[in-house]
Amino acid sequence: MYNFGKSVNRVVIPEMSENVILDSVKDAYKSYLEEQDNQVMESLDFYYNQNLDTHLEQWFASDSLQQVPPFVQSCVPRFAKARMMLYKENPTRLIGGEINEGYNDAVYKLNSMTKEFAELSWLLGCCWFKSRFNERKNRLEYEVLPSVKEYYFYGESEPYGYSYEIEGGATDKRYVFWSEDRDGIQGMHFEFDQKGKRYAMQGNEEMVNPYGINPISRVMFSKNSYDVTRSALHIGIAMTEIALSTRFRLGQPVFTGIEEGQAQLKSGVDKALILPEGASFSYASPGGSLTEMIEAVKAMANQTAENNQLRIRWGESGGNAPSGEALRIMEIENLESRKSDESIFREWEHSRYEIDRTILEVHNALNLSEDYAVDFGEVSYPMSPKEERAWLDWKMDNGIMSKKDLLLYFNPDMSDEELQNKLSEVREEVRTEAEETKPTSAFQKIINGSSPTSS
């Protein structure tokens, strides 16, 4: 674990005492509003494409944006999706060495939530993932928590408890606290407000953690990717400037030699202007090339992409589409980063599964094995028909792929009945072709009623 000094999300508890713990939780939020990390909130806005006008308007005079609206760009989610390739394909989760359909049915939207969680973890540098049981629907549900306070005992590197905001206005915020069983003290679970007053959760009047462990897991990178958020802000500002320049490209009307009465002058293609002697009228256009401004915006995006092991292929780029192998070579840095991500998220998958297993057992929903493994899908690139056929032939010839696997490769949604019917058709076609091409002797032809042709 990296230690870069004091963090607004890290609280140290001086000793193991229930009263001391409660006092630490209460004190942690006294200055929360002042210390809250604005970078996190800004990154979240750009990731979810919300409140973007607010981030751009502060950089323009109010009169400027009466001419054009802010030019917002969806850069951050595209960067995040391109960088976090690990969950591009749904991983295969194995329990006791095989796929457990009962567990897959019990985890609601796990794949989509883990993909969002992975992207936010990379963007923010650290993110939390909460598992909770829905009693009414008898299933596990998940929540991504971008901002969480962690509580540690002095000298320890693993958190004892967590708290996070759930609702309320600017002056009436509410939070939830979780802690694990430790040294004979049962874990706690309750709501509290900014004044430190505690509230029991529904059905948990004793304010205890029924699981014994924290239902929250986390992923932490060595750095955040705030440079992507800042680049998106710069691109939004630059694109708004370009939009203003385009609006003013026709020019600003300029009169010279007229001191009074300019407000009464009206122009138009159907109106003639009569100017006094010595007066002049013209349009003044802004300087600078729009093409150069657009290229400058592209340079910002390209530099940010390179700093994050990514590559941008612009729409107007000419030439033929690169082959799958060429794409693999161009994405080599991102593939190497994916390998590093794999070890981080494999550990996280095990901690998340242990939480899921405990919650399901406590609610008598499922009893699962401790043996858990996750197989992340390999990154695939498009192949030409010739390359794809050669690849499939090699797998068939070496026993890596069966005919059943081949059928599922082209149609993964086939049912077992459809699969068996198709395999039977293939076997029948192969048998018929073999009989038609089978050599026949002259004696056999005579028996069958046909005479051999003479040479």
PDB file of C-alpha atoms in Angstrom, residues 177-451:
ATOM      1  CA  PHE A 177     -20.864   3.247   8.831  1.00  0.00           C
ATOM      2  CA  TRP A 178     -19.685  -0.386   8.634  1.00  0.00           C
ATOM      3  CA  SER A 179     -16.990  -2.105  10.697  1.00  0.00           C
ATOM      4  CA  GLU A 180     -15.824  -5.693  11.047  1.00  0.00           C
ATOM      5  CA  ASP A 181     -15.585  -7.966  14.087  1.00  0.00           C
ATOM      6  CA  ARG A 182     -12.271  -7.320  15.828  1.00  0.00           C
ATOM      7  CA  ASP A 183     -10.750  -8.522  19.124  1.00  0.00           C
ATOM      8  CA  GLY A 184     -14.033  -9.517  20.727  1.00  0.00           C
ATOM      9  CA  ILE A 185     -15.886  -6.370  19.661  1.00  0.00           C
ATOM     10  CA  GLN A 186     -18.713  -7.083  17.245  1.00  0.00           C
ATOM     11  CA  GLY A 187     -18.733  -5.067  14.041  1.00  0.00           C
ATOM     12  CA  MET A 188     -21.090  -2.099  13.842  1.00  0.00           C
ATOM     13  CA  HIS A 189     -23.562  -0.891  11.224  1.00  0.00           C
ATOM     14  CA  PHE A 190     -25.617   2.295  11.506  1.00  0.00           C
ATOM     15  CA  GLU A 191     -26.557   5.623   9.930  1.00  0.00           C
ATOM     16  CA  PHE A 192     -25.405   8.939  11.353  1.00  0.00           C
ATOM     17  CA  ASP A 193     -25.727  12.624  10.541  1.00  0.00           C
ATOM     18  CA  GLN A 194     -23.237  15.505  10.484  1.00  0.00           C
ATOM     19  CA  LYS A 195     -23.752  16.091  14.186  1.00  0.00           C
ATOM     20  CA  GLY A 196     -22.735  12.514  14.950  1.00  0.00           C
ATOM     21  CA  LYS A 197     -26.200  11.305  15.996  1.00  0.00           C
ATOM     22  CA  ARG A 198     -26.667   7.612  15.249  1.00  0.00           C
ATOM     23  CA  TYR A 199     -29.742   5.988  13.702  1.00  0.00           C
ATOM     24  CA  ALA A 200     -30.530   2.261  13.558  1.00  0.00           C
ATOM     25  CA  MET A 201     -30.975   0.715  10.130  1.00  0.00           C
ATOM     26  CA  GLN A 202     -34.328  -0.954   9.461  1.00  0.00           C
ATOM     27  CA  GLY A 203     -34.457  -4.355  11.152  1.00  0.00           C
ATOM     28  CA  ASN A 204     -31.127  -3.785  12.940  1.00  0.00           C
ATOM     29  CA  GLU A 205     -32.017  -2.035  16.183  1.00  0.00           C
ATOM     30  CA  GLU A 206     -28.805  -3.272  17.844  1.00  0.00           C
ATOM     31  CA  MET A 207     -26.703  -1.503  15.178  1.00  0.00           C
ATOM     32  CA  VAL A 208     -24.448  -4.537  14.633  1.00  0.00           C
ATOM     33  CA  ASN A 209     -22.828  -5.882  11.472  1.00  0.00           C
ATOM     34  CA  PRO A 210     -24.592  -9.245  10.852  1.00  0.00           C
ATOM     35  CA  TYR A 211     -21.835 -10.490   8.531  1.00  0.00           C
ATOM     36  CA  GLY A 212     -18.776 -10.021  10.731  1.00  0.00           C
ATOM     37  CA  ILE A 213     -16.862  -8.654   7.730  1.00  0.00           C
ATOM     38  CA  ASN A 214     -17.200  -5.387   5.837  1.00  0.00           C
ATOM     39  CA  PRO A 215     -19.409  -5.800   2.741  1.00  0.00           C
ATOM     40  CA  ILE A 216     -17.163  -3.341   0.892  1.00  0.00           C
ATOM     41  CA  SER A 217     -14.167  -4.162  -1.309  1.00  0.00           C
ATOM     42  CA  ARG A 218     -11.855  -1.772  -3.095  1.00  0.00           C
ATOM     43  CA  VAL A 219      -9.280  -1.383  -5.852  1.00  0.00           C
ATOM     44  CA  MET A 220      -6.404   1.055  -5.537  1.00  0.00           C
ATOM     45  CA  PHE A 221      -4.018   2.126  -8.299  1.00  0.00           C
ATOM     46  CA  SER A 222      -0.707   3.847  -7.664  1.00  0.00           C
ATOM     47  CA  LYS A 223      -2.039   7.018  -9.333  1.00  0.00           C
ATOM     48  CA  ASN A 224      -5.249   8.531 -10.619  1.00  0.00           C
ATOM     49  CA  SER A 225      -6.007   9.612 -14.194  1.00  0.00           C
ATOM     50  CA  TYR A 226      -7.107  13.150 -13.463  1.00  0.00           C
ATOM     51  CA  ASP A 227      -5.064  14.303 -16.452  1.00  0.00           C
ATOM     52  CA  VAL A 228      -7.805  12.784 -18.634  1.00  0.00           C
ATOM     53  CA  THR A 229     -10.454  14.853 -16.841  1.00  0.00           C
ATOM     54  CA  ARG A 230      -8.370  18.014 -17.118  1.00  0.00           C
ATOM     55  CA  SER A 231      -7.738  17.327 -20.808  1.00  0.00           C
ATOM     56  CA  ALA A 232     -11.488  16.908 -21.374  1.00  0.00           C
ATOM     57  CA  LEU A 233     -12.026  20.296 -19.715  1.00  0.00           C
ATOM     58  CA  HIS A 234      -9.398  21.938 -21.954  1.00  0.00           C
ATOM     59  CA  ILE A 235     -10.919  20.310 -25.039  1.00  0.00           C
ATOM     60  CA  GLY A 236     -14.374  21.549 -24.023  1.00  0.00           C
ATOM     61  CA  ILE A 237     -13.043  25.086 -23.560  1.00  0.00           C
ATOM     62  CA  ALA A 238     -11.187  24.993 -26.897  1.00  0.00           C
ATOM     63  CA  MET A 239     -14.195  23.595 -28.782  1.00  0.00           C
ATOM     64  CA  THR A 240     -16.421  26.292 -27.282  1.00  0.00           C
ATOM     65  CA  GLU A 241     -13.908  28.911 -28.478  1.00  0.00           C
ATOM     66  CA  ILE A 242     -14.025  27.350 -31.948  1.00  0.00           C
ATOM     67  CA  ALA A 243     -17.822  27.474 -31.896  1.00  0.00           C
ATOM     68  CA  LEU A 244     -17.693  31.154 -30.929  1.00  0.00           C
ATOM     69  CA  SER A 245     -15.152  31.821 -33.678  1.00  0.00           C
ATOM     70  CA  THR A 246     -17.424  30.113 -36.189  1.00  0.00           C
ATOM     71  CA  ARG A 247     -20.350  32.221 -35.012  1.00  0.00           C
ATOM     72  CA  PHE A 248     -18.338  35.427 -35.360  1.00  0.00           C
ATOM     73  CA  ARG A 249     -16.729  34.353 -38.653  1.00  0.00           C
ATOM     74  CA  LEU A 250     -19.224  36.505 -40.615  1.00  0.00           C
ATOM     75  CA  GLY A 251     -17.821  39.471 -38.747  1.00  0.00           C
ATOM     76  CA  GLN A 252     -18.770  42.138 -36.257  1.00  0.00           C
ATOM     77  CA  PRO A 253     -20.375  45.292 -37.784  1.00  0.00           C
ATOM     78  CA  VAL A 254     -18.035  48.297 -37.299  1.00  0.00           C
ATOM     79  CA  PHE A 255     -18.918  51.966 -37.926  1.00  0.00           C
ATOM     80  CA  THR A 256     -16.354  54.775 -37.955  1.00  0.00           C
ATOM     81  CA  GLY A 257     -16.998  58.526 -38.169  1.00  0.00           C
ATOM     82  CA  ILE A 258     -20.397  58.345 -36.444  1.00  0.00           C
ATOM     83  CA  GLU A 259     -20.575  59.573 -32.887  1.00  0.00           C
ATOM     84  CA  GLU A 260     -24.306  59.422 -32.283  1.00  0.00           C
ATOM     85  CA  GLY A 261     -27.253  57.409 -33.514  1.00  0.00           C
ATOM     86  CA  GLN A 262     -25.496  54.072 -33.950  1.00  0.00           C
ATOM     87  CA  ALA A 263     -28.197  52.331 -31.912  1.00  0.00           C
ATOM     88  CA  GLN A 264     -30.855  53.485 -34.400  1.00  0.00           C
ATOM     89  CA  LEU A 265     -29.025  52.078 -37.427  1.00  0.00           C
ATOM     90  CA  LYS A 266     -30.575  48.881 -38.833  1.00  0.00           C
ATOM     91  CA  SER A 267     -28.860  46.700 -41.378  1.00  0.00           C
ATOM     92  CA  GLY A 268     -30.057  43.958 -43.696  1.00  0.00           C
ATOM     93  CA  VAL A 269     -29.936  42.834 -47.313  1.00  0.00           C
ATOM     94  CA  ASP A 270     -33.139  44.773 -47.958  1.00  0.00           C
ATOM     95  CA  LYS A 271     -31.985  48.006 -46.296  1.00  0.00           C
ATOM     96  CA  ALA A 272     -29.665  50.725 -47.555  1.00  0.00           C
ATOM     97  CA  LEU A 273     -27.358  52.604 -45.219  1.00  0.00           C
ATOM     98  CA  ILE A 274     -26.787  56.329 -45.800  1.00  0.00           C
ATOM     99  CA  LEU A 275     -23.571  57.350 -44.105  1.00  0.00           C
ATOM    100  CA  PRO A 276     -22.379  60.909 -43.548  1.00  0.00           C
ATOM    101  CA  GLU A 277     -19.242  62.177 -45.252  1.00  0.00           C
ATOM    102  CA  GLY A 278     -16.112  60.689 -43.706  1.00  0.00           C
ATOM    103  CA  ALA A 279     -17.987  57.724 -42.132  1.00  0.00           C
ATOM    104  CA  SER A 280     -17.355  54.093 -43.002  1.00  0.00           C
ATOM    105  CA  PHE A 281     -18.966  50.709 -42.396  1.00  0.00           C
ATOM    106  CA  SER A 282     -17.308  47.265 -42.435  1.00  0.00           C
ATOM    107  CA  TYR A 283     -17.278  43.800 -40.824  1.00  0.00           C
ATOM    108  CA  ALA A 284     -14.349  42.808 -38.592  1.00  0.00           C
ATOM    109  CA  SER A 285     -13.724  39.064 -38.350  1.00  0.00           C
ATOM    110  CA  PRO A 286     -11.660  37.275 -35.686  1.00  0.00           C
ATOM    111  CA  GLY A 287      -8.169  36.250 -36.682  1.00  0.00           C
ATOM    112  CA  GLY A 288      -6.695  32.778 -36.578  1.00  0.00           C
ATOM    113  CA  SER A 289      -7.305  29.649 -38.599  1.00  0.00           C
ATOM    114  CA  LEU A 290     -10.074  27.275 -37.554  1.00  0.00           C
ATOM    115  CA  THR A 291      -8.064  24.390 -39.006  1.00  0.00           C
ATOM    116  CA  GLU A 292      -5.073  25.259 -36.820  1.00  0.00           C
ATOM    117  CA  MET A 293      -7.311  25.520 -33.762  1.00  0.00           C
ATOM    118  CA  ILE A 294      -8.810  22.087 -34.449  1.00  0.00           C
ATOM    119  CA  GLU A 295      -5.325  20.610 -34.895  1.00  0.00           C
ATOM    120  CA  ALA A 296      -4.346  22.091 -31.529  1.00  0.00           C
ATOM    121  CA  VAL A 297      -7.337  20.337 -29.919  1.00  0.00           C
ATOM    122  CA  LYS A 298      -6.278  17.063 -31.544  1.00  0.00           C
ATOM    123  CA  ALA A 299      -2.754  17.520 -30.180  1.00  0.00           C
ATOM    124  CA  MET A 300      -4.172  17.847 -26.638  1.00  0.00           C
ATOM    125  CA  ALA A 301      -6.161  14.628 -27.068  1.00  0.00           C
ATOM    126  CA  ASN A 302      -3.241  12.745 -28.652  1.00  0.00           C
ATOM    127  CA  GLN A 303      -0.803  13.722 -25.894  1.00  0.00           C
ATOM    128  CA  THR A 304      -3.239  12.658 -23.172  1.00  0.00           C
ATOM    129  CA  ALA A 305      -3.823   9.356 -24.964  1.00  0.00           C
ATOM    130  CA  GLU A 306      -0.090   8.638 -25.240  1.00  0.00           C
ATOM    131  CA  ASN A 307       0.404   9.417 -21.556  1.00  0.00           C
ATOM    132  CA  ASN A 308      -2.179   6.731 -20.772  1.00  0.00           C
ATOM    133  CA  GLN A 309      -0.905   4.051 -23.185  1.00  0.00           C
ATOM    134  CA  LEU A 310      -3.683   4.756 -25.691  1.00  0.00           C
ATOM    135  CA  ARG A 311      -3.838   5.677 -29.356  1.00  0.00           C
ATOM    136  CA  ILE A 312      -6.405   7.762 -31.229  1.00  0.00           C
ATOM    137  CA  ARG A 313      -7.337   7.034 -34.838  1.00  0.00           C
ATOM    138  CA  TRP A 314      -9.137  10.075 -36.210  1.00  0.00           C
ATOM    139  CA  GLY A 315     -12.086   9.657 -38.537  1.00  0.00           C
ATOM    140  CA  GLU A 316     -10.506  11.451 -41.470  1.00  0.00           C
ATOM    141  CA  SER A 317      -7.346   9.288 -41.381  1.00  0.00           C
ATOM    142  CA  GLY A 318      -6.850   7.814 -44.827  1.00  0.00           C
ATOM    143  CA  GLY A 319      -5.548   4.463 -45.987  1.00  0.00           C
ATOM    144  CA  ASN A 320      -6.798   0.917 -45.498  1.00  0.00           C
ATOM    145  CA  ALA A 321      -7.969  -0.352 -42.140  1.00  0.00           C
ATOM    146  CA  PRO A 322      -5.056  -1.954 -40.238  1.00  0.00           C
ATOM    147  CA  SER A 323      -4.982  -5.731 -39.891  1.00  0.00           C
ATOM    148  CA  GLY A 324      -5.532  -7.475 -36.575  1.00  0.00           C
ATOM    149  CA  GLU A 325      -1.793  -8.020 -36.112  1.00  0.00           C
ATOM    150  CA  ALA A 326      -1.068  -4.368 -36.884  1.00  0.00           C
ATOM    151  CA  LEU A 327      -3.660  -3.312 -34.317  1.00  0.00           C
ATOM    152  CA  ARG A 328      -2.060  -5.611 -31.739  1.00  0.00           C
ATOM    153  CA  ILE A 329       1.355  -4.020 -32.330  1.00  0.00           C
ATOM    154  CA  MET A 330      -0.079  -0.500 -32.075  1.00  0.00           C
ATOM    155  CA  GLU A 331      -1.862  -1.422 -28.813  1.00  0.00           C
ATOM    156  CA  ILE A 332       1.175  -3.129 -27.263  1.00  0.00           C
ATOM    157  CA  GLU A 333       1.500  -0.610 -24.415  1.00  0.00           C
ATOM    158  CA  ASN A 334      -2.154  -0.951 -23.495  1.00  0.00           C
ATOM    159  CA  LEU A 335      -1.852  -4.752 -23.590  1.00  0.00           C
ATOM    160  CA  GLU A 336       1.080  -4.577 -21.185  1.00  0.00           C
ATOM    161  CA  SER A 337      -0.955  -2.347 -18.869  1.00  0.00           C
ATOM    162  CA  ARG A 338      -3.784  -4.870 -19.051  1.00  0.00           C
ATOM    163  CA  LYS A 339      -1.458  -7.544 -17.654  1.00  0.00           C
ATOM    164  CA  SER A 340      -0.736  -5.311 -14.649  1.00  0.00           C
ATOM    165  CA  ASP A 341      -4.459  -4.650 -14.215  1.00  0.00           C
ATOM    166  CA  GLU A 342      -5.145  -8.380 -14.258  1.00  0.00           C
ATOM    167  CA  SER A 343      -3.209  -9.058 -11.054  1.00  0.00           C
ATOM    168  CA  ILE A 344      -4.911  -6.123  -9.281  1.00  0.00           C
ATOM    169  CA  PHE A 345      -8.423  -7.173 -10.237  1.00  0.00           C
ATOM    170  CA  ARG A 346      -7.823 -10.880  -9.679  1.00  0.00           C
ATOM    171  CA  GLU A 347      -7.103 -10.117  -6.015  1.00  0.00           C
ATOM    172  CA  TRP A 348     -10.152  -7.857  -5.885  1.00  0.00           C
ATOM    173  CA  GLU A 349     -12.369 -10.557  -7.435  1.00  0.00           C
ATOM    174  CA  HIS A 350     -11.368 -12.958  -4.632  1.00  0.00           C
ATOM    175  CA  SER A 351     -12.114 -10.418  -1.889  1.00  0.00           C
ATOM    176  CA  ARG A 352     -15.459  -9.533  -3.501  1.00  0.00           C
ATOM    177  CA  TYR A 353     -16.399 -13.211  -3.847  1.00  0.00           C
ATOM    178  CA  GLU A 354     -15.587 -13.862  -0.178  1.00  0.00           C
ATOM    179  CA  ILE A 355     -17.983 -11.037   0.752  1.00  0.00           C
ATOM    180  CA  ASP A 356     -20.672 -12.439  -1.569  1.00  0.00           C
ATOM    181  CA  ARG A 357     -20.234 -15.956  -0.176  1.00  0.00           C
ATOM    182  CA  THR A 358     -20.576 -14.743   3.417  1.00  0.00           C
ATOM    183  CA  ILE A 359     -23.678 -12.632   2.707  1.00  0.00           C
ATOM    184  CA  LEU A 360     -25.407 -15.482   0.861  1.00  0.00           C
ATOM    185  CA  GLU A 361     -24.686 -17.897   3.730  1.00  0.00           C
ATOM    186  CA  VAL A 362     -25.953 -15.471   6.407  1.00  0.00           C
ATOM    187  CA  HIS A 363     -29.220 -15.029   4.480  1.00  0.00           C
ATOM    188  CA  ASN A 364     -29.503 -18.824   3.875  1.00  0.00           C
ATOM    189  CA  ALA A 365     -29.598 -18.243   0.128  1.00  0.00           C
ATOM    190  CA  LEU A 366     -26.605 -20.347  -0.995  1.00  0.00           C
ATOM    191  CA  ASN A 367     -23.696 -22.278   0.503  1.00  0.00           C
ATOM    192  CA  LEU A 368     -20.725 -21.886  -1.791  1.00  0.00           C
ATOM    193  CA  SER A 369     -17.251 -23.376  -1.882  1.00  0.00           C
ATOM    194  CA  GLU A 370     -14.222 -21.301  -0.896  1.00  0.00           C
ATOM    195  CA  ASP A 371     -12.543 -22.490  -4.100  1.00  0.00           C
ATOM    196  CA  TYR A 372     -12.980 -19.544  -6.483  1.00  0.00           C
ATOM    197  CA  ALA A 373     -11.160 -18.641  -9.680  1.00  0.00           C
ATOM    198  CA  VAL A 374     -11.695 -16.059 -12.395  1.00  0.00           C
ATOM    199  CA  ASP A 375     -10.590 -16.363 -16.016  1.00  0.00           C
ATOM    200  CA  PHE A 376     -10.351 -13.010 -17.788  1.00  0.00           C
ATOM    201  CA  GLY A 377     -11.142 -13.111 -21.494  1.00  0.00           C
ATOM    202  CA  GLU A 378      -8.320 -12.598 -23.961  1.00  0.00           C
ATOM    203  CA  VAL A 379      -8.249  -9.474 -26.098  1.00  0.00           C
ATOM    204  CA  SER A 380      -9.228 -10.271 -29.685  1.00  0.00           C
ATOM    205  CA  TYR A 381      -8.603  -8.258 -32.838  1.00  0.00           C
ATOM    206  CA  PRO A 382     -10.430  -8.570 -36.174  1.00  0.00           C
ATOM    207  CA  MET A 383      -8.971 -11.093 -38.622  1.00  0.00           C
ATOM    208  CA  SER A 384      -9.415 -11.487 -42.343  1.00  0.00           C
ATOM    209  CA  PRO A 385     -11.531 -14.511 -43.435  1.00  0.00           C
ATOM    210  CA  LYS A 386      -8.348 -16.290 -44.537  1.00  0.00           C
ATOM    211  CA  GLU A 387      -6.623 -15.671 -41.184  1.00  0.00           C
ATOM    212  CA  GLU A 388      -9.708 -16.740 -39.242  1.00  0.00           C
ATOM    213  CA  ARG A 389     -10.079 -19.989 -41.178  1.00  0.00           C
ATOM    214  CA  ALA A 390      -6.393 -20.855 -40.742  1.00  0.00           C
ATOM    215  CA  TRP A 391      -6.706 -20.153 -37.003  1.00  0.00           C
ATOM    216  CA  LEU A 392      -9.819 -22.343 -36.644  1.00  0.00           C
ATOM    217  CA  ASP A 393      -8.260 -25.153 -38.739  1.00  0.00           C
ATOM    218  CA  TRP A 394      -5.190 -25.126 -36.490  1.00  0.00           C
ATOM    219  CA  LYS A 395      -7.315 -25.398 -33.362  1.00  0.00           C
ATOM    220  CA  MET A 396      -9.369 -28.259 -34.859  1.00  0.00           C
ATOM    221  CA  ASP A 397      -6.274 -30.144 -36.081  1.00  0.00           C
ATOM    222  CA  ASN A 398      -4.610 -29.899 -32.660  1.00  0.00           C
ATOM    223  CA  GLY A 399      -7.666 -30.954 -30.656  1.00  0.00           C
ATOM    224  CA  ILE A 400      -8.080 -27.559 -28.994  1.00  0.00           C
ATOM    225  CA  MET A 401     -11.537 -27.062 -30.511  1.00  0.00           C
ATOM    226  CA  SER A 402     -14.268 -29.643 -31.117  1.00  0.00           C
ATOM    227  CA  LYS A 403     -17.065 -29.501 -33.691  1.00  0.00           C
ATOM    228  CA  LYS A 404     -19.388 -28.472 -30.890  1.00  0.00           C
ATOM    229  CA  ASP A 405     -17.046 -25.611 -29.960  1.00  0.00           C
ATOM    230  CA  LEU A 406     -16.864 -24.585 -33.619  1.00  0.00           C
ATOM    231  CA  LEU A 407     -20.648 -24.339 -33.875  1.00  0.00           C
ATOM    232  CA  LEU A 408     -20.799 -22.304 -30.674  1.00  0.00           C
ATOM    233  CA  TYR A 409     -18.035 -20.035 -31.983  1.00  0.00           C
ATOM    234  CA  PHE A 410     -20.279 -18.924 -34.840  1.00  0.00           C
ATOM    235  CA  ASN A 411     -23.534 -19.020 -32.846  1.00  0.00           C
ATOM    236  CA  PRO A 412     -22.978 -18.735 -29.065  1.00  0.00           C
ATOM    237  CA  ASP A 413     -26.745 -18.530 -28.424  1.00  0.00           C
ATOM    238  CA  MET A 414     -27.568 -22.035 -29.703  1.00  0.00           C
ATOM    239  CA  SER A 415     -29.575 -24.157 -27.277  1.00  0.00           C
ATOM    240  CA  ASP A 416     -28.474 -27.714 -26.425  1.00  0.00           C
ATOM    241  CA  GLU A 417     -31.274 -29.121 -28.599  1.00  0.00           C
ATOM    242  CA  GLU A 418     -30.318 -26.964 -31.569  1.00  0.00           C
ATOM    243  CA  LEU A 419     -26.685 -27.905 -31.062  1.00  0.00           C
ATOM    244  CA  GLN A 420     -27.400 -31.643 -31.059  1.00  0.00           C
ATOM    245  CA  ASN A 421     -29.621 -31.379 -34.145  1.00  0.00           C
ATOM    246  CA  LYS A 422     -26.927 -29.470 -36.002  1.00  0.00           C
ATOM    247  CA  LEU A 423     -24.230 -31.974 -34.991  1.00  0.00           C
ATOM    248  CA  SER A 424     -26.462 -34.821 -36.249  1.00  0.00           C
ATOM    249  CA  GLU A 425     -26.883 -33.034 -39.583  1.00  0.00           C
ATOM    250  CA  VAL A 426     -23.123 -32.585 -39.881  1.00  0.00           C
ATOM    251  CA  ARG A 427     -22.473 -36.285 -39.111  1.00  0.00           C
ATOM    252  CA  GLU A 428     -25.058 -37.355 -41.701  1.00  0.00           C
ATOM    253  CA  GLU A 429     -23.544 -35.091 -44.356  1.00  0.00           C
ATOM    254  CA  VAL A 430     -20.056 -36.407 -43.619  1.00  0.00           C
ATOM    255  CA  ARG A 431     -21.288 -40.041 -43.819  1.00  0.00           C
ATOM    256  CA  THR A 432     -23.105 -39.415 -47.120  1.00  0.00           C
ATOM    257  CA  GLU A 433     -20.091 -37.704 -48.667  1.00  0.00           C
ATOM    258  CA  ALA A 434     -17.838 -40.560 -47.553  1.00  0.00           C
ATOM    259  CA  GLU A 435     -20.089 -43.162 -49.194  1.00  0.00           C
ATOM    260  CA  GLU A 436     -20.324 -41.191 -52.415  1.00  0.00           C
ATOM    261  CA  THR A 437     -16.549 -40.876 -52.699  1.00  0.00           C
ATOM    262  CA  LYS A 438     -15.761 -44.444 -51.556  1.00  0.00           C
ATOM    263  CA  PRO A 439     -13.855 -46.445 -54.266  1.00  0.00           C
ATOM    264  CA  THR A 440     -15.914 -49.311 -55.814  1.00  0.00           C
ATOM    265  CA  SER A 441     -14.323 -52.462 -57.279  1.00  0.00           C
ATOM    266  CA  ALA A 442     -15.381 -53.990 -60.636  1.00  0.00           C
ATOM    267  CA  PHE A 443     -16.755 -57.088 -58.840  1.00  0.00           C
ATOM    268  CA  GLN A 444     -18.881 -54.896 -56.567  1.00  0.00           C
ATOM    269  CA  LYS A 445     -20.258 -53.030 -59.586  1.00  0.00           C
ATOM    270  CA  ILE A 446     -21.348 -56.347 -61.192  1.00  0.00           C
ATOM    271  CA  ILE A 447     -23.081 -57.403 -57.974  1.00  0.00           C
ATOM    272  CA  ASN A 448     -24.865 -54.044 -57.862  1.00  0.00           C
ATOM    273  CA  GLY A 449     -26.103 -54.496 -61.429  1.00  0.00           C
ATOM    274  CA  SER A 450     -23.689 -52.241 -63.274  1.00  0.00           C
ATOM    275  CA  SER A 451     -20.920 -53.270 -65.665  1.00  0.00           C
TER     276      SER A 451
END
